[in-house]
Coordinates of C-alpha atoms and ligand atoms in Angstrom, one line a residue:
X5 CA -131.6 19.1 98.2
X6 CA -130.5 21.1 100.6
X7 CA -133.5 20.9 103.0
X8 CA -131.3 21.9 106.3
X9 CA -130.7 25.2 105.3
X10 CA -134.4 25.9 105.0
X11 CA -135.9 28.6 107.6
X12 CA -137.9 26.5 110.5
X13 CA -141.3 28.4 109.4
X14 CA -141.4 30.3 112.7
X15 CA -138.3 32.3 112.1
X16 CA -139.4 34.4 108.8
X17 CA -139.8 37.7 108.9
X18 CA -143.2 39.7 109.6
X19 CA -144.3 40.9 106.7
X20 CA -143.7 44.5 106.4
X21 CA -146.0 47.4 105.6
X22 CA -143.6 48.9 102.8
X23 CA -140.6 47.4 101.5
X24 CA -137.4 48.6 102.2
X25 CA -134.5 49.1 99.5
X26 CA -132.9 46.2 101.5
X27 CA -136.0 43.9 101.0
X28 CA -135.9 44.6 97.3
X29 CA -132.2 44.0 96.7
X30 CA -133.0 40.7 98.6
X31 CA -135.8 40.1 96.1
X32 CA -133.6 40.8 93.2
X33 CA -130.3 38.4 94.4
X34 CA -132.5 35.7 95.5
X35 CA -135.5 35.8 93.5
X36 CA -138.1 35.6 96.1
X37 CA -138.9 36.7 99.7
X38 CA -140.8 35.0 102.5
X39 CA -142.7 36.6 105.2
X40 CA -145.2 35.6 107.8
X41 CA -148.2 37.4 108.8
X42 CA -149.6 38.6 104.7
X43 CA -152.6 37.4 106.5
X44 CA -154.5 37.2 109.6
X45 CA -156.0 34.3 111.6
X46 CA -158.9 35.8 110.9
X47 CA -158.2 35.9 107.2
X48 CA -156.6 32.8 107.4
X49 CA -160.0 31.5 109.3
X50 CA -161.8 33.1 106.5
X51 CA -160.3 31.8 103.7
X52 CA -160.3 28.0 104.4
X53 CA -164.1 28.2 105.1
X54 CA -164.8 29.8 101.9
X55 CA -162.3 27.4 100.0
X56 CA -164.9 24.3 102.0
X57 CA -168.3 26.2 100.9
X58 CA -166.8 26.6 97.2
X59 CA -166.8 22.7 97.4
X60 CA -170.2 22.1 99.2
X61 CA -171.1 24.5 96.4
X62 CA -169.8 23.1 93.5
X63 CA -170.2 19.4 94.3
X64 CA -173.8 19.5 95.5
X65 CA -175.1 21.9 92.3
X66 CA -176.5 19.9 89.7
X67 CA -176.3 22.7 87.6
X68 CA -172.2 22.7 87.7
X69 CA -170.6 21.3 84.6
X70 CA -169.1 17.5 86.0
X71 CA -166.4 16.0 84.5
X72 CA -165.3 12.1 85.6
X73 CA -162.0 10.8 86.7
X74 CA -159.7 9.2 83.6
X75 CA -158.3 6.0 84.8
X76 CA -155.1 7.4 86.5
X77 CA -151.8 7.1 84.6
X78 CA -148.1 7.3 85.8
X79 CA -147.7 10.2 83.3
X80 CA -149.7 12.6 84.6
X81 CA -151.5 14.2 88.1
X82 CA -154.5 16.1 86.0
X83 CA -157.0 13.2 85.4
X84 CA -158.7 13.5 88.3
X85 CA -162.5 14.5 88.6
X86 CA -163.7 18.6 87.2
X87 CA -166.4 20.6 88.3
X88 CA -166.9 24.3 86.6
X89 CA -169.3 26.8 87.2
X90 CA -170.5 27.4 83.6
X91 CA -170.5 31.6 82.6
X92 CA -168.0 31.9 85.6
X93 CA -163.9 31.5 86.3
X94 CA -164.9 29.0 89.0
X95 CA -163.1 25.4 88.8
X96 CA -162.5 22.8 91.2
X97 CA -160.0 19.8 90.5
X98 CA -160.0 16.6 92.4
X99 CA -156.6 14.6 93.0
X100 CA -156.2 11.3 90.4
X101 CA -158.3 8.1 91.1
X102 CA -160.7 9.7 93.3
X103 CA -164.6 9.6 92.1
X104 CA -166.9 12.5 94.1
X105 CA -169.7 10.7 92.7
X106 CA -172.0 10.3 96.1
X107 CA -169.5 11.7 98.6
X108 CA -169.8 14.2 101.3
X109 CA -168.6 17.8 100.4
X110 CA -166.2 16.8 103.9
X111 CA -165.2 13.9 102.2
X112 CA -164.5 15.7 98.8
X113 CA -163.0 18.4 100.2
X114 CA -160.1 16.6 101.4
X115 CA -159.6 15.4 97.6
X116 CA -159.5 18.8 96.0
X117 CA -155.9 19.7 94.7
X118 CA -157.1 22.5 92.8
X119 CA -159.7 25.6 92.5
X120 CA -159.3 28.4 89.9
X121 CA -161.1 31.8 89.6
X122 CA -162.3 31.9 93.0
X123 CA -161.5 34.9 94.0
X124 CA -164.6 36.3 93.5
X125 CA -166.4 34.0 96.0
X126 CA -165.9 35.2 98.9
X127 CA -165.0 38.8 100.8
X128 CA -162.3 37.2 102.4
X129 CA -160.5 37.3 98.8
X130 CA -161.7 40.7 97.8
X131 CA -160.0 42.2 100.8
X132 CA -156.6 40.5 101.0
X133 CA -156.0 41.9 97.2
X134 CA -157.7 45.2 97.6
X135 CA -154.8 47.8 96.8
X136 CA -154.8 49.1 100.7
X137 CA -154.4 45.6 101.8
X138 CA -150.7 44.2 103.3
X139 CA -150.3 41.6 100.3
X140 CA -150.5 44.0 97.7
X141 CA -148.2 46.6 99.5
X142 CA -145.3 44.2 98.8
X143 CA -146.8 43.4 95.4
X144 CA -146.5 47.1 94.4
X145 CA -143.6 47.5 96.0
X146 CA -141.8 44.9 93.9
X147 CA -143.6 45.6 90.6
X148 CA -144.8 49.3 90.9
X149 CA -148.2 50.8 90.9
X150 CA -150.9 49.4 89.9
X151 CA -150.3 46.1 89.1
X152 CA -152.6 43.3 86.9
X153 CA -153.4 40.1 88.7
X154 CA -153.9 37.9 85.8
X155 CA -154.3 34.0 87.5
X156 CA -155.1 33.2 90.4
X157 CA -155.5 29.7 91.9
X158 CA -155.9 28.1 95.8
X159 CA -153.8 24.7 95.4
X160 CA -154.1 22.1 97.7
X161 CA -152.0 18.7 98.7
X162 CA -154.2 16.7 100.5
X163 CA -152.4 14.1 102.9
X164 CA -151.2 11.3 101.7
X165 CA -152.1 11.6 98.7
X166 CA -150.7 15.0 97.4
X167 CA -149.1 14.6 94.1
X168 CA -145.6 16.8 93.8
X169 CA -145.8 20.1 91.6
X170 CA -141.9 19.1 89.8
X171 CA -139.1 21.7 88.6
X172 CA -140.9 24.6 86.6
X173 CA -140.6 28.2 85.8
X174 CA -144.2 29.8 85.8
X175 CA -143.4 32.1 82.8
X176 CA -143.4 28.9 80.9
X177 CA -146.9 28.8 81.7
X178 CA -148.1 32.4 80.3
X179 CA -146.9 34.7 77.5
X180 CA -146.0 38.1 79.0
X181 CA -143.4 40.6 78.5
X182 CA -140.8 41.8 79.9
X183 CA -140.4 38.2 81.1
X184 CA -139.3 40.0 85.0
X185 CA -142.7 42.0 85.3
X186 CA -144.3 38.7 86.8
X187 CA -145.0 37.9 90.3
X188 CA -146.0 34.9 91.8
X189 CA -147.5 35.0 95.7
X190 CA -147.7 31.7 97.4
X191 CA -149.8 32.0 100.5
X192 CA -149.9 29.3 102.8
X193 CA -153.2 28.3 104.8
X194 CA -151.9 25.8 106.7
X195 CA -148.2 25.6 108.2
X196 CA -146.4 24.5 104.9
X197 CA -143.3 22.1 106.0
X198 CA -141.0 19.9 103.8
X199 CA -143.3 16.7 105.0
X200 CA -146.3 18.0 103.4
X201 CA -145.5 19.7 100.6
X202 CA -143.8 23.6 100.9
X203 CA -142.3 25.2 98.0
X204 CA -138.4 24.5 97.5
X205 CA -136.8 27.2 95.3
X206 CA -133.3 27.5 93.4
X207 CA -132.0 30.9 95.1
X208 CA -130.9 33.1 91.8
X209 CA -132.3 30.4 89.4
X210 CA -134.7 33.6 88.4
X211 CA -131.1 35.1 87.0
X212 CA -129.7 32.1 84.7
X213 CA -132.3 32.7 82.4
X214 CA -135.1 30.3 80.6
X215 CA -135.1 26.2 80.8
X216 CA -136.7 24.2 78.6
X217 CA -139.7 22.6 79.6
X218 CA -141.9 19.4 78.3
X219 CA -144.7 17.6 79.6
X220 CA -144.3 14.6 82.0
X221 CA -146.9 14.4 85.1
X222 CA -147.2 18.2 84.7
X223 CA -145.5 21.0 82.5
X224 CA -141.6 20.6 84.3
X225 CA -138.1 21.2 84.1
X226 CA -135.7 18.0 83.7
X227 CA -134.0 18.2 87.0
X228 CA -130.6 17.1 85.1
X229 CA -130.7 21.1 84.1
X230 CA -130.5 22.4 87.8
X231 CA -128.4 22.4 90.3
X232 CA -130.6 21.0 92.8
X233 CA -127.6 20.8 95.4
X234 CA -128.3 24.5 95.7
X235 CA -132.2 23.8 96.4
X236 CA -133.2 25.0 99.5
X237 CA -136.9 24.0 101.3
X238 CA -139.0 27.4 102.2
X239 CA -141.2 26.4 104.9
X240 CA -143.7 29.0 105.5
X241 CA -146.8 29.1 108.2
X242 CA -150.2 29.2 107.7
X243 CA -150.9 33.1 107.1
X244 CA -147.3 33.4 105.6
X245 CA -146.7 34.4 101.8
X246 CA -143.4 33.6 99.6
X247 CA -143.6 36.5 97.0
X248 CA -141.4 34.9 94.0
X249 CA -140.0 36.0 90.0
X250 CA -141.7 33.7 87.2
X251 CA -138.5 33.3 86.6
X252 CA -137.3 31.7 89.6
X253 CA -137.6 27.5 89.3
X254 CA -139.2 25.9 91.9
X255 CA -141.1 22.5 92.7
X256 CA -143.0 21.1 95.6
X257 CA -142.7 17.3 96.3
X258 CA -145.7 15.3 97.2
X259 CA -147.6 14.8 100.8
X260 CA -147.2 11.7 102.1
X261 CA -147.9 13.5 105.9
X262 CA -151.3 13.3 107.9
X263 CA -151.8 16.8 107.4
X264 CA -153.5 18.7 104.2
X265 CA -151.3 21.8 102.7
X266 CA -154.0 24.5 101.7
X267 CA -152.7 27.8 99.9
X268 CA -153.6 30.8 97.5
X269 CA -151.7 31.8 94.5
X270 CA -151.8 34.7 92.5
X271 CA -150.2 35.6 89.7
X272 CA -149.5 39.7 89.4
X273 CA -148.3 41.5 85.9
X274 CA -147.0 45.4 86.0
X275 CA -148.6 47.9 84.5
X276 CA -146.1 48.4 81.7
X277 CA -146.1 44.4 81.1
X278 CA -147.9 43.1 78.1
X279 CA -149.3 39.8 76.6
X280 CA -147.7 38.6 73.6
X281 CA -148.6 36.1 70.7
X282 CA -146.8 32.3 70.9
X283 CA -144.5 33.2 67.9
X284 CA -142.9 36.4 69.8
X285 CA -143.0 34.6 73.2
X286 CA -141.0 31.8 71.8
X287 CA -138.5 34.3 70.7
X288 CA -138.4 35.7 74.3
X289 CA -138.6 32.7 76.8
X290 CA -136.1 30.3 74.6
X291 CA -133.0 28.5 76.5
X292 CA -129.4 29.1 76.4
X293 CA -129.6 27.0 72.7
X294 CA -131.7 29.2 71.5
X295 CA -134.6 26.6 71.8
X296 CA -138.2 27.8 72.7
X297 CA -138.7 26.7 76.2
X298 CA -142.3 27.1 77.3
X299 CA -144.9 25.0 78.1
X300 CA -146.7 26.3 74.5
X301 CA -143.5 25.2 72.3
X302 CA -143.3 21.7 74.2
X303 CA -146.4 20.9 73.0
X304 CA -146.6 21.8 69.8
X305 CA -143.0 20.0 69.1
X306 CA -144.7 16.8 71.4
X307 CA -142.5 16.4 74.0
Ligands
AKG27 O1 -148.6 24.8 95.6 C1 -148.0 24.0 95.0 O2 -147.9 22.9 95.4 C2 -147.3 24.3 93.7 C3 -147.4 25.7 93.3 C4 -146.7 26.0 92.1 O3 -145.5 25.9 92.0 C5 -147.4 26.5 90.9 O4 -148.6 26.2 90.7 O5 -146.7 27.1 90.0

């Protein structure tokens, strides 16, 4: 892994107000694009206070669905603790081995690796993805007018404990077509290093095309398919945002640092794009074999 070559975090770009031609071509060699400054401090400020109330919230409501730990395995990073606001999007996942049961909200916050649909709860949210706001000028810039978000999740590696996101293409995760029209946006709430988990990319890795995936501690590539040696690390500071291709693979290791990596991550569709059925995905997103590579096909063939 090439980690040297990464940008020190204070040396991207500020994010612009409208995307250049040059920006885009960038976007289309490399597969992503990293700026600093998608967000305020005051956004930033914003966001991590609403991301601690969701978890006062959630973990102090009797009313919110509860589901335990599993006994950890080696095999996977998703058995730890659940708490879902029934009737709403709203999720919160706790890292493996960790029971909430009895804890301060302070204490479970710095367990959570995961909230989902959350977007709702708080202004702070509303704003950064209203169509006038500096995130979604580079959205629409690289995906046209008016485009879909359809997932959005905050994802957290806690220190120490963090567990690694491995090698994955997110359109192995959804069923859309054309497989380009989706956009990932990473933003980071806390300075996002190599020693506590940033995203690492394959530049151009968007442009060789689908990899098969199967299930080991998450849905993931087999890193014997890449050429890691062309990995680079993308550090990014708090308020920055990588804007990536679902195509593009890329991994974040775990957090063994003292310090907790926060960040927000939506997932936009163009307005042209639509959702498919598994049978015609798999005929889409298949590898240079012709195999059907998703996370969807993995597990109905078990692996
Ligand atoms: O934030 C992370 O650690 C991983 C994000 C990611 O790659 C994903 O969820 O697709």
């Amino acid at each position: 892994m090439n980690t040297l070559s990464a940008a020190p975090s204070g040396s991207l770009p500020v994010c612009p107000s409208r995307l250049t031609n040059d920006w885009i071509d960038q976007y289309q060699e490399n597969g992503y694009l990293a700026f600093s400054h998608v967000l305020s401090p005051v956004e930033i400020r914003a966001s991590r206070q609403a991301l601690a109330d969701i978890t006062r919230d959630l973990s102090q409501d009797p009313r919110v669905d509860y589901t335990p730990p599993r006994p950890p395995t080696s095999t996977s990073n998703q058995g730890g603790a659940r708490y879902a606001r029934a009737g709403t999007p709203l999720s919160m996942h706790l890292e493996s081995g960790y029971d909430p049961v009895g804890q301060d909200p302070g204490d479970v916050e710095l367990k959570v690796r995961k909230y989902c649909g959350f977007s709702g709860e708080a202004a702070v949210f509303q704003n950064m993805l209203a169509p006038s706001s500096r995130l979604r000028a580079v959205v629409d810039g690289l995906l046209g007018a008016d485009p879909l978000l359809f997932q959005e999740m905050a994802l957290v590696k806690p220190a120490f404990i963090g567990s690694e996101k491995p090698w994955h293409q997110d359109n192995a995760y959804f069923s859309v077509m054309p497989l380009e029209a989706i956009l990932g946006v990473w933003i980071a709430l806390d300075d996002a290093r190599v020693e506590n988990g940033c995203m690492h990319v394959l530049p151009g890795g968007h442009r060789d095309g689908a990899l098969k995936h199967h299930h080991g501690v998450d849905c993931q590539i087999n890193p014997a398919l890449l050429d890691t040696a062309r990995a680079i690390a993308v550090p990014v500071p708090a308020g920055g945002a990588m804007f990536f291709y679902g195509m593009l693979p890329h991994e974040t290791p775990p957090n063994r640092s003292p310090e907790r990596r926060r960040a927000l991550q939506f997932h936009f569709r163009g307005a042209q794009s639509r959702l498919v059925d598994e049978e015609v995905y798999d005929r889409e997103f298949r590898n240079r074999e012709g195999i059907p590579a998703s996370c969807r096909s993995a597990s109905r063939r078990g692996f």
